[in-house]
mmCIF file of N, CA and C in Angstrom:
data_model
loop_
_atom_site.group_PDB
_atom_site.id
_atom_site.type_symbol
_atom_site.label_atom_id
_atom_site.label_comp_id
_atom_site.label_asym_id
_atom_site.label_seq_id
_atom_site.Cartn_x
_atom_site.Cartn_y
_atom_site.Cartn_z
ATOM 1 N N UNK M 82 5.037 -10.645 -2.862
ATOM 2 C CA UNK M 82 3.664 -10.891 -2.525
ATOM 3 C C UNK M 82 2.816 -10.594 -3.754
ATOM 4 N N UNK M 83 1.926 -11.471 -4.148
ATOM 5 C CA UNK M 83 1.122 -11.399 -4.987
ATOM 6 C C UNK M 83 -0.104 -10.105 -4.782
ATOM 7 N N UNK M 84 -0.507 -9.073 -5.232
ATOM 8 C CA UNK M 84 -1.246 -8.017 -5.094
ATOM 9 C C UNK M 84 -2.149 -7.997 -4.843
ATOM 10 N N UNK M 85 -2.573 -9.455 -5.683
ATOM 11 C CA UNK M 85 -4.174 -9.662 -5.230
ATOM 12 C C UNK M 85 -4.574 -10.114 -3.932
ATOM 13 N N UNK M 86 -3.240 -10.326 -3.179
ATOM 14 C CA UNK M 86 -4.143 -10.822 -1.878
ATOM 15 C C UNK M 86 -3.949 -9.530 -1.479
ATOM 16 N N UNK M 87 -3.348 -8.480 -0.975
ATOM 17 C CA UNK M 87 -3.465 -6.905 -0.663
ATOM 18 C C UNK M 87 -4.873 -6.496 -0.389
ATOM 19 N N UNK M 88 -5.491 -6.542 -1.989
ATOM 20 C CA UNK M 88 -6.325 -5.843 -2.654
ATOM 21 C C UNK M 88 -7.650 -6.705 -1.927
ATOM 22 N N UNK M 89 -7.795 -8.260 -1.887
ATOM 23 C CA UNK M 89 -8.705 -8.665 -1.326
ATOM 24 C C UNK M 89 -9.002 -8.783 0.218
ATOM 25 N N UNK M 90 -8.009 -8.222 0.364
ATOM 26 C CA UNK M 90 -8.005 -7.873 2.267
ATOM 27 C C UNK M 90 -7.925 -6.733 2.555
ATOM 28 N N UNK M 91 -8.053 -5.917 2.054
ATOM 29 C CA UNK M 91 -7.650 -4.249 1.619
ATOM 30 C C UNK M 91 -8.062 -3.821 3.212
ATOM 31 N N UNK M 92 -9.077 -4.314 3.931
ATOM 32 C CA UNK M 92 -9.320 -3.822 5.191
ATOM 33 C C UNK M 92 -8.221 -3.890 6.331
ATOM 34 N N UNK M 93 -7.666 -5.598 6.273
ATOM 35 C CA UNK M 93 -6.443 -5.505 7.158
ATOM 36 C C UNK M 93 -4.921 -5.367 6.628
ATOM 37 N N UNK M 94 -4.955 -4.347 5.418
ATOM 38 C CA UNK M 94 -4.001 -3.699 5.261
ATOM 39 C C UNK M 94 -3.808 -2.232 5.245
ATOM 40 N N UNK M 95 -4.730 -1.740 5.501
ATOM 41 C CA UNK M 95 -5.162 -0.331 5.263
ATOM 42 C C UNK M 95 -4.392 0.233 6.376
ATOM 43 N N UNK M 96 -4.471 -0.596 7.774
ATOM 44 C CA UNK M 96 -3.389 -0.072 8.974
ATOM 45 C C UNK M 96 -2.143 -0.055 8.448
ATOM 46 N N UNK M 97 -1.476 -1.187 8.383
ATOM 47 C CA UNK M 97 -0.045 -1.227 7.824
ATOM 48 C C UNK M 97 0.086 -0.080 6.595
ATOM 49 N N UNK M 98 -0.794 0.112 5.606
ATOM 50 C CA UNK M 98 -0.473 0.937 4.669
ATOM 51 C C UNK M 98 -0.375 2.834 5.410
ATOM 52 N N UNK M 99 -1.320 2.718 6.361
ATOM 53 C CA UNK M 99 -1.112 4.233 7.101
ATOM 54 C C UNK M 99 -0.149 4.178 7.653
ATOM 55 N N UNK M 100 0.217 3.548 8.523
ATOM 56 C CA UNK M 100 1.337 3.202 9.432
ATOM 57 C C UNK M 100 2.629 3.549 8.367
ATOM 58 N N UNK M 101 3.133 3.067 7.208
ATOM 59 C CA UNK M 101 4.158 3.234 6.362
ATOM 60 C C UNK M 101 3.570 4.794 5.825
ATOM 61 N N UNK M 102 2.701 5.329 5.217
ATOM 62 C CA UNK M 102 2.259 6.274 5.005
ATOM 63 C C UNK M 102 1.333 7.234 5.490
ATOM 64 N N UNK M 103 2.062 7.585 6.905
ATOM 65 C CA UNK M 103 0.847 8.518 7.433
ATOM 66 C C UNK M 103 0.332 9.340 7.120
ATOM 67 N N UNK M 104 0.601 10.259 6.055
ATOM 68 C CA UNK M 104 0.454 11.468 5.616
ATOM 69 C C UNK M 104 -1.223 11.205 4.361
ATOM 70 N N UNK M 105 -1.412 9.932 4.357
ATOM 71 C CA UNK M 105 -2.781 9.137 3.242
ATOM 72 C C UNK M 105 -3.772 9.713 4.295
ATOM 73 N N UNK M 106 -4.714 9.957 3.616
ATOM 74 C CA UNK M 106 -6.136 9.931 4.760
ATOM 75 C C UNK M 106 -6.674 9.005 5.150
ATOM 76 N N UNK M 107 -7.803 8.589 5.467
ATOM 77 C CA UNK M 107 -8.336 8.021 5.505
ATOM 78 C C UNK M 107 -9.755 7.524 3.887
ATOM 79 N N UNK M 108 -10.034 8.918 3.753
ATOM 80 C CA UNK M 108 -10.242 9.395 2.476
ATOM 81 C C UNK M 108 -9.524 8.323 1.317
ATOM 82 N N UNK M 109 -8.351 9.154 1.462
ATOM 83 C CA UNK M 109 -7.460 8.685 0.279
ATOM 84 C C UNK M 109 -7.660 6.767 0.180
ATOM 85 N N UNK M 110 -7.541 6.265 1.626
ATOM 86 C CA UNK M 110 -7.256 4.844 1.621
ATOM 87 C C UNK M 110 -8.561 3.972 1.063
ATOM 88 N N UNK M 111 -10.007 4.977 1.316
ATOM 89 C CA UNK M 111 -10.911 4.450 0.774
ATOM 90 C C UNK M 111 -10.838 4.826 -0.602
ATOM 91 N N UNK M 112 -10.116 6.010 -1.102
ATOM 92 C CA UNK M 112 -10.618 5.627 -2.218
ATOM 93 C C UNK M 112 -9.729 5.073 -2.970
ATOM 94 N N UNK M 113 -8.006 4.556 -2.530
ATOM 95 C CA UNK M 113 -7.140 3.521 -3.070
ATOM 96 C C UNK M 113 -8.067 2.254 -3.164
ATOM 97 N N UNK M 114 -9.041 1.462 -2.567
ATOM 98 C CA UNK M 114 -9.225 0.335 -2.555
ATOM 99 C C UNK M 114 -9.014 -0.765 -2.606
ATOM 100 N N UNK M 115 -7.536 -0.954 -2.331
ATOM 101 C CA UNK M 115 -6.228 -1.694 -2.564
ATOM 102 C C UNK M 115 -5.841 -2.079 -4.252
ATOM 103 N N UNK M 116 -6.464 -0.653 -4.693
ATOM 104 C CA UNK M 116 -5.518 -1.090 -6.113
ATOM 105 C C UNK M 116 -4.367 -0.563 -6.485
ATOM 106 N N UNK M 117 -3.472 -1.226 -6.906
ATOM 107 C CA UNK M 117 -1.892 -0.698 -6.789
ATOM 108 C C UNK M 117 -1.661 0.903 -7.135
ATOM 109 N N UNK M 118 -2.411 1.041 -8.596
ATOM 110 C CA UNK M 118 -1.784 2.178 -9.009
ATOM 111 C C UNK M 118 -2.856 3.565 -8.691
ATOM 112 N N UNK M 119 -3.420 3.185 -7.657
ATOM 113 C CA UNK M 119 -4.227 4.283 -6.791
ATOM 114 C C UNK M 119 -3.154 4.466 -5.410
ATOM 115 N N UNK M 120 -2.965 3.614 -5.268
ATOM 116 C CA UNK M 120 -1.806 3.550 -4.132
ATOM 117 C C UNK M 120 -0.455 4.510 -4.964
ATOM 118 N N UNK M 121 0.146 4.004 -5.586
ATOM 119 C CA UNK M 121 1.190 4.731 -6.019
ATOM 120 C C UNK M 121 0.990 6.540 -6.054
ATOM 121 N N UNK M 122 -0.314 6.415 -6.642
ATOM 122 C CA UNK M 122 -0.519 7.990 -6.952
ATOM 123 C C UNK M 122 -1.355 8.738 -6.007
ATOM 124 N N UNK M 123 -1.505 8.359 -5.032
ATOM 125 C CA UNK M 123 -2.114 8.849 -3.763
ATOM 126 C C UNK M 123 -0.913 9.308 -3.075
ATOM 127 N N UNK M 124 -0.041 8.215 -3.116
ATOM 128 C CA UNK M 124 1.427 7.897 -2.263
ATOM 129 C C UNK M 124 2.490 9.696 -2.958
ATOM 130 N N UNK M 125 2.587 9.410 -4.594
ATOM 131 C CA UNK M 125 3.258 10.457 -5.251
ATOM 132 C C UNK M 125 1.990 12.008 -4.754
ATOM 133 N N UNK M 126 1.132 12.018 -4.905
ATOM 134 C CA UNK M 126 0.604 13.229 -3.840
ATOM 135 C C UNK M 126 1.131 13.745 -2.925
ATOM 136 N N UNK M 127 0.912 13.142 -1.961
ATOM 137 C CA UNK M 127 0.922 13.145 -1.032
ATOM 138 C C UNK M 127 2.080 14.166 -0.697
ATOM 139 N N UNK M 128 3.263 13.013 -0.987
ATOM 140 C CA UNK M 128 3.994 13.313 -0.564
ATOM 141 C C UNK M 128 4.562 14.204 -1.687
ATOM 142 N N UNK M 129 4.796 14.502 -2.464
ATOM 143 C CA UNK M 129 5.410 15.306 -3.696
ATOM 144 C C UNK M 129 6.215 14.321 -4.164
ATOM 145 N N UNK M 130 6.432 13.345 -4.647
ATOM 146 C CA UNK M 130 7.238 12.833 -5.262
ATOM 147 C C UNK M 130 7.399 12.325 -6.624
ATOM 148 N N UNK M 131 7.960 11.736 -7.435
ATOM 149 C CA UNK M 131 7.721 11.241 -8.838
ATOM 150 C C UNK M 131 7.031 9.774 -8.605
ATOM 151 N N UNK M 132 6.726 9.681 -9.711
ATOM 152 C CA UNK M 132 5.855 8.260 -10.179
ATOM 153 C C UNK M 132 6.957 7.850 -9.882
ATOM 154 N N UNK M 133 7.850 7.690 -10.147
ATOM 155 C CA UNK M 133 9.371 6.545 -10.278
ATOM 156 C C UNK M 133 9.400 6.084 -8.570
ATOM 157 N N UNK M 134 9.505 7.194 -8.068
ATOM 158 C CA UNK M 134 9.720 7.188 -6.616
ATOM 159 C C UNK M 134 8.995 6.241 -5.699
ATOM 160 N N UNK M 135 7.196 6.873 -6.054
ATOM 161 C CA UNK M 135 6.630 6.484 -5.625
ATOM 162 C C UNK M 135 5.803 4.588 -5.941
ATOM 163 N N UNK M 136 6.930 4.238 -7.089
ATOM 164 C CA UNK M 136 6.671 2.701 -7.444
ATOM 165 C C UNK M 136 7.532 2.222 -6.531
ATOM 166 N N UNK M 137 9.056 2.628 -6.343
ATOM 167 C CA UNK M 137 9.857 1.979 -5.520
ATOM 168 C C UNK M 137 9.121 1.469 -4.138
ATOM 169 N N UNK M 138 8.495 2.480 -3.819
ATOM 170 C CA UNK M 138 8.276 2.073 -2.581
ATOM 171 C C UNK M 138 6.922 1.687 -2.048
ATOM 172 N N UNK M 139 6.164 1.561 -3.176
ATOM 173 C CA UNK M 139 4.801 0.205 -2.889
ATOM 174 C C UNK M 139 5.832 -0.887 -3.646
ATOM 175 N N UNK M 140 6.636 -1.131 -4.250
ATOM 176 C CA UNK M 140 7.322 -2.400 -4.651
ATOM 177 C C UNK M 140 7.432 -3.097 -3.825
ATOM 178 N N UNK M 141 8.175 -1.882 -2.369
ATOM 179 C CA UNK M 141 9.389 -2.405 -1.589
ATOM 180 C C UNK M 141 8.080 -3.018 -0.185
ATOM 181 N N UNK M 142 6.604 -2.445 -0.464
ATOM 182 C CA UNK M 142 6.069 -2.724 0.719
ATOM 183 C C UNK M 142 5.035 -3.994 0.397
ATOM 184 N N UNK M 143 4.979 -4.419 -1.031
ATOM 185 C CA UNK M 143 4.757 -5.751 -1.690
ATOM 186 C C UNK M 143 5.614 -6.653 -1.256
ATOM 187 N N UNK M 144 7.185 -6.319 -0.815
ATOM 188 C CA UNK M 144 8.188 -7.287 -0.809
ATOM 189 C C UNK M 144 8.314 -7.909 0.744
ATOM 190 N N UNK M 145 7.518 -7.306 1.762
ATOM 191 C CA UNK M 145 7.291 -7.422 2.775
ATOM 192 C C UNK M 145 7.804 -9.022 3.632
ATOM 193 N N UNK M 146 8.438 -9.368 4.328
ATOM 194 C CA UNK M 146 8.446 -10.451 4.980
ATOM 195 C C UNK M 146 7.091 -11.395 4.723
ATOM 196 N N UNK M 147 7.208 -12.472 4.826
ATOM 197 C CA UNK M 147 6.114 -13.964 4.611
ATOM 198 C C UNK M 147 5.289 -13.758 5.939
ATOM 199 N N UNK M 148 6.324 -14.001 7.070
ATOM 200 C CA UNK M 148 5.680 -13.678 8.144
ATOM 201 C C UNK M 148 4.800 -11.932 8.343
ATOM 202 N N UNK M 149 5.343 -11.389 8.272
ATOM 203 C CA UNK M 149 4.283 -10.223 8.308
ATOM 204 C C UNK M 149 3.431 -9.684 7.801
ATOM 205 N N UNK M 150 2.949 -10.789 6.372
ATOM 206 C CA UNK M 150 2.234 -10.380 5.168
ATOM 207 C C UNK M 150 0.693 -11.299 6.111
ATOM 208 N N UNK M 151 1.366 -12.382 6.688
ATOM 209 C CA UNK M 151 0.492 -13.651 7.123
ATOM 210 C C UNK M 151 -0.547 -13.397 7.774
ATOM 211 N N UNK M 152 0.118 -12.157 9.159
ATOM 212 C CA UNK M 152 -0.174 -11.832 10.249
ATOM 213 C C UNK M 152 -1.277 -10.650 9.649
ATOM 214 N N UNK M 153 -1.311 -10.159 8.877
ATOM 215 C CA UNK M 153 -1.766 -9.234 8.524
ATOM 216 C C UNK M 153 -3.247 -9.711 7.577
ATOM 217 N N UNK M 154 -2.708 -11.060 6.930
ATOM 218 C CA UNK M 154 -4.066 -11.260 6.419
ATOM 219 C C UNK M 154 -4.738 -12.115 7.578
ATOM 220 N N UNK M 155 -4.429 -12.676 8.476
ATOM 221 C CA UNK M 155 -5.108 -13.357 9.312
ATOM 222 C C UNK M 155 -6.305 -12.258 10.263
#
């Protein structure tokens, strides 16, 4: 998935992004603003993890099904 659509819908992804990361605030999600590497390092906070770690797995939630990326920007 291309990032920029994420970032320009940032509102109807902000669920799905809590939902995978509950432990983000609400706080935090406003102030990610769907830009990637606010995401990553909100994400490595959070949770204690490394930068390395925490790329894998906004990679892996970029890589998302067609269909569920769709549903989400609709």
């Amino acid at each position: 998935m291309n990032w920029d659509i994420i970032e320009g819908n940032w509102k109807q992804f902000e669920g799905h992004v809590k939902e995978k990361w509950g432990m983000l605030t609400d706080d935090s999600l406003a102030t990610i603003a769907g830009k990637r590497d606010q995401l990553a390092g909100q994400i490595q906070q959070a949770y204690g993890i490394t930068k390395d770690q925490a790329e894998v797995q906004v990679k892996a939630f970029e890589e998302m099904p067609k269909d569920y990326q769709q549903k989400s920007a609709a």
